[in-house]
Every structure is written in C-alpha cells, then in structure tokens.
C-alpha cells in the first residue's frame, strides 16, 4: 500500500509539474497585458501549429498593424516567385564597335559589405566603346511614407536605377591624428573638417548636395561611419568610369532591345538572406525594382507590388479576398499595414527549410545576433514606437511553431519591448 501511495504521489507531482510548466491561454493573456512595455501598447499576437493548421492563441490577429521591416518578407516571397535563381547584374547589346548596357536594378555593384565585381570585370574585358542607357524609372529617390530626415544614413540610402557602392560612402576617422579616409574617392564629393573636437565623431551631409562635414571626437579611437550620398545618373557613370578607368557615355533608347544578353550576378538566395538577416532596406527596394523590370522597361515599385499582389491573391484566395495595404519594398513606409493573420499566412507559403535558412536566428545571426536564444528564427521590424517579430519558435518538444508578435504605439524603450517579447518566446519554447 505504501509503495502504491508513493507511486501515486510521484505521478501526481509529475502531472502537476507538467501542468505548471504549460504556457496556458490565461498566462499568455496576462503577459500580453502586463509585461513591461506592453501595458499601454496595442499588441497583436498569433501563435500557430503549422502541422495542425490552427491557432494556439490569437489577439487582434485580424487587426491592421504597422509591420516595419517584416514587410521584407513579402518582397522576398515575391522575388522567389518572379526572379531567376541567379540574378542578372547587367543587360547589354553589342552594335558594331559599341556596347550599350543598362541596369536591372541589381544592388551589389561594388557594395562595401557584399562587393560584386561582375559589372566591372565585364566592362573591363571588352574592347568596345561603352554607352550607358539610364533605364526609365517611375520612382523618386525615397518611398512614400518614409521619414525625410533618414536621408544621410545607409538605412535610408536613396533608391536608384543602378546602385553603386551601396549608394553610400564609408568614412574612417582617426580621432587621434585628426585624419580621415573615404571610399569611394571621387572629385565631386566635397568634405570639410571642423577645427573643434566633440564628444562623439560625426559626418553630416547636406540633403541635396554631396557635401559632407566631419567633426572628430576628443578621443584616440578610430570610427567607421557610413553615409548615403545623393545619387544621380551622372554620378553613377562617373563612379563606374573611375572604377574601370574608361570613359562611359550616355545614350538614349526608345525601349529596351528585345534581343539582349545579361551578365550574371550572385545566387539569388544570397541576396535574399542578406536582405532579411541584416534588414537591408536598399536591397529590399532594389529587389522590388528588379521584379518590376521583368514586366516592363520602366522600373517601378508600384508596378512590382501590383505584380506581387496578383501572386498573393492566387496563393491565398479565398481566405484573403482584399488588397494588401502595401507601399514599399523595405518597410520604411508608415503607410504599410498588415494583419497578423496575413503575416502568418505569408510565412506558411515559404518552404519551411528555405525560410529558416533565410531568417535571422537568435544569438546567431543578423538582427537577432544579440537577442533571444537559437530556438528563435524571425524577421524583426522596427519603426519609432513600433516593433514586430515574425517567424518560428523551436519548442523543447522539437516542434516549429509559427508566431507573429507586434507591438504598436508603445511608449517604453524598444529594448524593454524586445525583452518582454523574449520572455514570451522562452515560455512558448518550454510550454508547448
């Protein structure tokens, strides 16, 4: 009898422990209301078991919310559907002793972090005279709903028909010796240096001119600062001409020649991974232009989104009958609004192994390198007072659960909100 009683007590204790560890709906609801940073915010949450195809918990899952850079997931999904496995870095035709080339929207030409020399090597190898056709674009330098004061920073770098050097300059400031270097070097970039020191070094740019003002810090450190430049077709051809040490002339065409050739760039998955893991806005915007360029001579974000809207409709009908509220490729626009249900459906359209390889991983890569644990695979999205996280949690039972967690209009610090999200993700990991 004593042995039976002990066995029953052990079983009872184990059952109560398991129940205590379970992340119940009541506990989830309490956390969504009371975790730091969540108290006065608008919190959308959706947790789904993709095997059972049903929600485990949802809050405001059908409400429109500000997604930030999780918008890039839509862009990358569309790119996988519409762009080739190896991206085209440049298109061209040869006519007599002339080589005429134009852009596809490809963003990696001599990029400082992911440099691709395919264009430079190709143009260096030809003995033809070089002519550049500035392909028409319907876009302005910035997208609708972008913050106007982001213009100096790389994350707000201008879209362009043919990016070069990531449309930015990298300054290296030696605060001890009061010297600097910059890449690329170009005669049209004007740089002035302040004679006074500051607590923090800085490089400031005029909005409409490529005039940069440097201020050194009163320390002995070396600082690297990247600043976007103001782009133009003339600047592009000058920079490319300097890179290949050959003259390039402009040429007008009525339309893109039907029979043309292309120069291969990188494998598409590489660009998609860099776009999502590093949340690179320029890459996302240029990918959208590349998609539009498959359909028309004119590069257009609006046309690219229209094309991807058709792809979305065909993949999700009749579950999502309406139009997506979608205005740019990167998520910088505050005009974008998506429902958590739309974002969850989107990640379910990807091949699971494929998207896990593209997303940032907790404590491992990209924007999650310093956050959460390696059991989190998710895209972040951050605008002032808004933070979103969309992806997968690998539970202790070995199950991949899909989640969308969006905090809009909070007044706490973003760091506080991210920590509270981490608390929930840890509980999901152990409690499901």
XYZ file of C-alpha atoms in Angstrom:
432
model
C 0.000 0.000 0.000
C 2.855 2.378 0.890
C 4.548 1.693 -2.469
C 1.306 2.344 -4.326
C 0.775 5.576 -2.423
C 4.319 6.734 -3.215
C 3.795 5.907 -6.888
C 0.562 7.879 -6.974
C 2.240 10.827 -5.282
C 5.108 10.770 -7.795
C 2.674 10.619 -10.735
C 0.573 13.377 -9.234
C 3.640 15.552 -8.706
C 4.852 14.937 -12.268
C 1.440 15.794 -13.686
C 1.154 18.966 -11.649
C 4.694 19.975 -12.665
C 3.888 19.432 -16.339
C 0.699 21.459 -15.967
C 2.596 24.193 -14.154
C 5.138 24.401 -16.952
C 2.470 24.622 -19.651
C 2.034 28.118 -21.094
C -1.731 28.356 -20.764
C -4.022 30.796 -22.537
C -4.634 32.532 -19.243
C -0.906 33.085 -18.733
C -0.451 34.291 -22.308
C -3.298 36.770 -21.929
C -1.813 38.034 -18.660
C 1.625 38.506 -20.225
C 0.210 40.367 -23.216
C -1.413 42.794 -20.805
C 1.214 43.157 -18.105
C 4.747 42.563 -19.408
C 6.918 45.731 -19.334
C 6.298 47.894 -22.373
C 3.085 46.068 -23.256
C 0.836 47.845 -20.733
C -0.179 50.826 -22.877
C 0.645 49.371 -26.299
C -1.504 47.798 -28.999
C -0.299 44.175 -29.072
C -1.151 41.788 -31.896
C -0.267 38.150 -31.367
C -0.829 34.938 -33.286
C 0.652 31.523 -32.457
C 0.020 28.659 -34.884
C 0.915 24.989 -35.049
C 1.537 24.583 -38.810
C 1.045 20.814 -38.637
C -2.449 21.161 -37.211
C -3.058 24.388 -39.165
C -4.877 26.029 -36.311
C -4.178 28.888 -33.916
C -2.956 28.056 -30.444
C -3.608 31.634 -29.339
C -4.550 34.916 -31.006
C -5.102 38.511 -30.006
C -6.097 41.209 -32.517
C -4.930 38.837 -35.236
C -7.357 40.370 -37.767
C -6.459 43.993 -36.993
C -4.227 46.094 -39.229
C -0.868 46.880 -37.649
C 2.370 48.677 -38.557
C 4.793 45.925 -39.676
C 8.102 47.792 -40.161
C 10.754 45.663 -41.829
C 8.724 42.468 -41.637
C 7.380 43.879 -44.934
C 10.585 42.496 -46.463
C 9.106 39.004 -46.108
C 6.505 39.903 -48.733
C 9.219 41.293 -51.007
C 11.403 38.201 -50.712
C 8.490 35.838 -51.237
C 7.616 37.692 -54.427
C 11.231 37.658 -55.561
C 11.429 33.879 -55.158
C 8.371 33.589 -57.394
C 9.485 36.046 -60.089
C 13.281 36.317 -60.245
C 15.747 33.714 -61.570
C 17.938 31.616 -59.274
C 20.969 33.618 -60.430
C 20.316 37.335 -60.592
C 21.224 39.458 -63.585
C 23.740 42.181 -62.736
C 23.522 43.996 -66.070
C 21.919 43.721 -69.519
C 23.545 44.774 -72.789
C 23.668 44.639 -76.573
C 26.624 44.959 -78.931
C 26.179 47.101 -82.020
C 29.280 47.354 -84.202
C 32.111 48.790 -82.133
C 29.732 49.865 -79.327
C 28.492 48.084 -76.234
C 25.258 49.527 -74.836
C 24.357 48.496 -71.303
C 21.666 49.252 -68.742
C 20.528 48.294 -65.262
C 18.304 45.554 -63.910
C 18.074 47.299 -60.516
C 20.789 44.978 -59.123
C 22.160 46.492 -55.867
C 25.528 44.772 -55.313
C 27.807 46.538 -57.789
C 30.946 47.303 -55.674
C 28.860 47.222 -52.487
C 31.123 47.769 -49.421
C 29.768 44.798 -47.437
C 28.918 42.356 -50.227
C 31.075 43.533 -53.134
C 30.308 42.122 -56.550
C 32.708 42.961 -59.384
C 30.781 41.211 -62.162
C 29.880 44.507 -63.864
C 33.369 45.975 -63.518
C 35.079 42.810 -64.747
C 32.766 42.551 -67.749
C 33.205 46.166 -68.816
C 36.966 45.953 -68.295
C 37.198 42.905 -70.533
C 35.531 44.409 -73.614
C 37.308 46.475 -76.260
C 34.059 48.157 -77.336
C 33.140 51.764 -76.716
C 30.851 51.933 -73.699
C 27.416 53.550 -73.714
C 25.063 53.631 -70.738
C 21.294 53.849 -71.159
C 19.680 55.239 -67.972
C 16.690 52.952 -67.820
C 13.465 54.829 -67.019
C 12.019 54.638 -63.510
C 8.713 55.693 -62.015
C 10.228 56.022 -58.528
C 11.605 59.032 -56.717
C 14.672 58.681 -54.515
C 12.586 57.805 -51.431
C 9.436 55.762 -50.951
C 6.034 57.058 -49.824
C 5.714 57.484 -46.081
C 9.476 57.434 -45.375
C 10.979 59.663 -42.691
C 12.515 62.640 -44.524
C 15.348 63.021 -42.004
C 16.695 59.491 -42.657
C 18.437 60.678 -45.837
C 22.056 60.782 -44.503
C 22.096 57.219 -43.190
C 22.723 53.974 -45.017
C 19.408 52.537 -43.832
C 17.758 55.422 -45.713
C 20.001 55.273 -48.791
C 18.343 56.503 -51.970
C 16.835 54.053 -54.408
C 18.325 54.354 -57.881
C 18.254 52.712 -61.278
C 21.822 51.407 -60.958
C 23.233 51.461 -57.397
C 26.996 51.558 -56.943
C 28.954 51.263 -53.663
C 25.575 50.773 -51.938
C 24.852 54.435 -52.821
C 26.973 55.345 -49.842
C 30.427 56.440 -48.684
C 32.398 54.790 -45.898
C 34.446 57.246 -43.804
C 37.207 56.065 -41.465
C 38.007 58.740 -38.899
C 41.287 58.663 -36.947
C 40.376 60.823 -33.969
C 43.885 60.768 -32.514
C 45.636 62.131 -35.602
C 42.655 64.080 -36.936
C 42.818 62.390 -40.324
C 40.262 60.534 -42.401
C 39.934 58.310 -45.427
C 36.846 57.642 -47.530
C 35.691 55.049 -50.027
C 34.908 55.666 -52.788
C 37.100 58.633 -53.535
C 35.501 60.995 -56.013
C 36.307 64.536 -57.101
C 32.661 65.587 -56.801
C 32.412 64.730 -53.077
C 33.233 67.831 -51.045
C 34.467 67.315 -47.486
C 35.087 69.940 -44.816
C 36.523 69.357 -41.342
C 35.537 71.196 -38.146
C 38.510 72.570 -36.227
C 36.842 71.822 -32.874
C 36.530 68.417 -31.226
C 33.293 66.877 -29.950
C 32.477 64.096 -27.520
C 31.397 61.930 -30.457
C 32.673 61.947 -34.030
C 30.182 62.648 -36.799
C 29.753 63.032 -40.542
C 26.880 65.257 -41.664
C 25.638 65.601 -45.251
C 23.668 68.313 -46.986
C 20.350 66.838 -48.126
C 20.554 67.829 -51.792
C 24.320 68.085 -52.341
C 27.188 65.685 -51.808
C 28.847 67.976 -49.284
C 29.997 66.271 -46.076
C 31.097 67.875 -42.818
C 33.373 65.918 -40.458
C 33.780 66.510 -36.746
C 36.384 64.474 -34.863
C 35.892 63.193 -31.326
C 38.176 64.160 -28.437
C 39.457 60.594 -28.006
C 42.035 58.300 -29.613
C 39.625 55.889 -31.234
C 39.133 55.072 -34.907
C 35.495 55.356 -36.016
C 33.883 53.981 -39.163
C 30.849 55.938 -40.324
C 28.773 55.177 -43.431
C 26.791 57.948 -45.058
C 24.446 57.765 -48.046
C 25.241 60.007 -50.998
C 22.795 61.905 -53.204
C 22.504 59.763 -56.321
C 22.139 60.698 -59.992
C 22.773 59.106 -63.380
C 25.738 61.410 -63.914
C 27.277 60.456 -60.565
C 26.771 56.760 -61.317
C 28.580 56.909 -64.664
C 31.407 58.994 -63.156
C 31.927 56.493 -60.315
C 31.758 53.495 -62.645
C 34.093 55.176 -65.134
C 36.582 55.827 -62.327
C 36.334 52.189 -61.218
C 37.106 50.774 -64.677
C 39.359 53.655 -65.777
C 37.478 54.002 -69.043
C 35.089 56.613 -70.441
C 31.361 55.890 -70.452
C 28.917 57.925 -72.497
C 25.171 58.293 -72.051
C 22.792 57.100 -74.744
C 19.014 57.402 -75.087
C 16.961 54.428 -76.274
C 13.268 54.347 -77.030
C 12.939 50.949 -75.383
C 14.977 48.014 -74.177
C 16.145 45.943 -77.174
C 14.163 42.718 -77.421
C 17.249 40.623 -78.061
C 19.826 41.342 -75.404
C 22.224 39.476 -73.166
C 22.899 39.649 -69.458
C 25.808 39.292 -67.057
C 25.141 37.038 -64.037
C 25.453 38.399 -60.524
C 25.117 36.476 -57.262
C 22.925 33.499 -56.464
C 19.529 34.964 -55.542
C 19.329 33.207 -52.162
C 22.476 35.032 -51.057
C 20.891 38.435 -51.651
C 17.634 37.334 -50.028
C 19.487 36.105 -46.934
C 21.454 39.365 -46.600
C 18.256 41.355 -47.079
C 16.378 39.543 -44.306
C 19.168 38.864 -41.830
C 20.683 42.347 -41.953
C 17.342 44.015 -42.717
C 18.944 45.909 -45.592
C 16.476 48.484 -46.891
C 18.328 49.314 -50.103
C 18.480 45.637 -51.078
C 14.741 45.212 -50.492
C 13.855 48.307 -52.510
C 16.092 47.298 -55.403
C 14.686 43.751 -55.391
C 11.243 45.266 -55.857
C 12.552 47.279 -58.822
C 14.138 44.121 -60.251
C 10.773 42.360 -60.069
C 9.083 45.196 -61.949
C 11.848 45.090 -64.542
C 10.777 41.579 -65.506
C 7.498 43.023 -66.784
C 8.435 46.425 -68.235
C 11.280 48.674 -69.369
C 10.350 51.056 -66.552
C 11.490 50.187 -63.036
C 8.631 50.837 -60.617
C 7.953 49.843 -57.019
C 4.221 50.350 -57.531
C 4.243 48.047 -60.567
C 6.275 45.471 -58.648
C 3.801 45.499 -55.763
C 0.891 45.195 -58.198
C 2.507 42.108 -59.700
C 3.132 40.573 -56.289
C -0.421 41.361 -55.215
C -1.593 39.074 -58.034
C 0.777 36.365 -56.791
C -0.568 36.786 -53.248
C -4.180 36.633 -54.422
C -3.617 33.436 -56.388
C -1.856 31.816 -53.409
C -4.321 32.784 -50.684
C -7.790 33.070 -52.265
C -10.461 32.908 -50.952
C -9.021 33.257 -47.435
C -7.767 36.820 -48.030
C -10.016 38.438 -50.624
C -8.915 42.068 -50.176
C -5.913 44.066 -51.316
C -2.807 44.209 -49.145
C -2.052 47.685 -47.764
C 1.496 47.719 -49.080
C 3.536 50.695 -50.296
C 7.245 49.860 -50.438
C 9.720 47.005 -50.533
C 11.593 47.581 -47.286
C 9.009 48.527 -44.659
C 10.350 52.038 -44.088
C 6.936 53.393 -45.048
C 4.436 54.013 -42.280
C 1.699 53.573 -44.858
C 2.184 49.789 -44.839
C -0.366 47.915 -42.723
C -0.687 44.136 -42.420
C -2.766 41.871 -40.238
C -1.008 39.214 -38.107
C -3.103 36.627 -39.984
C -1.664 37.874 -43.289
C 1.902 37.700 -41.998
C 1.382 34.192 -40.607
C -0.121 33.037 -43.890
C 2.829 34.564 -45.725
C 5.484 32.593 -43.842
C 3.436 29.423 -44.326
C 3.768 29.932 -48.113
C 7.544 29.533 -47.897
C 9.201 26.149 -47.824
C 9.986 25.762 -44.108
C 13.617 24.725 -44.546
C 14.159 27.537 -47.016
C 12.795 30.292 -44.810
C 14.610 29.023 -41.708
C 17.857 29.417 -43.654
C 16.984 32.980 -44.673
C 15.745 34.355 -41.343
C 17.895 35.788 -38.544
C 18.485 33.268 -35.750
C 18.584 34.146 -32.068
C 22.109 34.556 -30.613
C 23.482 33.563 -34.019
C 22.882 35.877 -36.974
C 21.598 39.179 -38.291
C 19.289 41.391 -36.269
C 18.818 38.616 -33.669
C 22.518 38.040 -33.042
C 22.292 39.708 -29.619
C 18.741 38.652 -28.785
C 16.782 35.626 -27.603
C 18.054 32.068 -27.990
C 18.951 29.931 -31.010
C 15.449 28.464 -30.896
C 14.047 31.691 -32.458
C 14.081 32.218 -36.234
C 12.370 35.507 -37.056
C 12.316 38.737 -39.024
C 12.324 41.923 -36.993
C 10.658 45.188 -37.900
C 11.272 48.454 -36.067
C 9.995 51.984 -36.532
C 9.714 54.566 -33.767
C 7.308 53.234 -31.103
C 6.591 50.106 -33.169
C 8.317 46.724 -33.125
C 7.367 43.463 -34.839
C 8.675 39.915 -34.835
C 7.523 37.257 -37.314
C 8.840 33.721 -37.649
C 9.293 30.410 -35.849
C 9.961 29.112 -32.342
C 11.533 25.665 -31.968
C 9.997 24.159 -28.835
C 11.624 21.734 -26.392
C 9.462 19.024 -27.953
C 11.056 19.647 -31.345
C 8.072 21.399 -32.932
C 8.371 24.521 -35.079
C 5.547 26.904 -34.162
C 4.780 29.967 -36.293
C 4.253 33.253 -34.488
C 3.520 36.900 -35.166
C 4.095 39.335 -32.302
C 3.638 43.054 -32.989
C 3.752 45.932 -30.510
C 2.408 49.206 -31.890
C 2.343 52.644 -30.246
C 4.292 51.779 -27.126
C 5.915 54.477 -25.006
C 8.589 52.356 -23.323
C 12.007 51.800 -24.918
C 12.229 49.327 -27.781
C 14.769 47.382 -25.732
C 12.160 46.914 -22.999
C 9.596 45.683 -25.528
C 12.087 43.266 -27.099
C 12.942 41.829 -23.680
C 9.265 41.239 -22.958
C 8.894 39.510 -26.310
C 11.833 37.347 -25.299
C 10.036 36.359 -22.092
C 7.061 35.153 -24.129
C 9.224 33.295 -26.650
C 11.045 31.474 -23.850
C 7.728 30.424 -22.327
C 6.471 29.231 -25.715
C 9.662 27.196 -26.124
C 9.194 25.369 -22.820
C 5.404 25.414 -22.587
C 4.264 23.851 -25.884
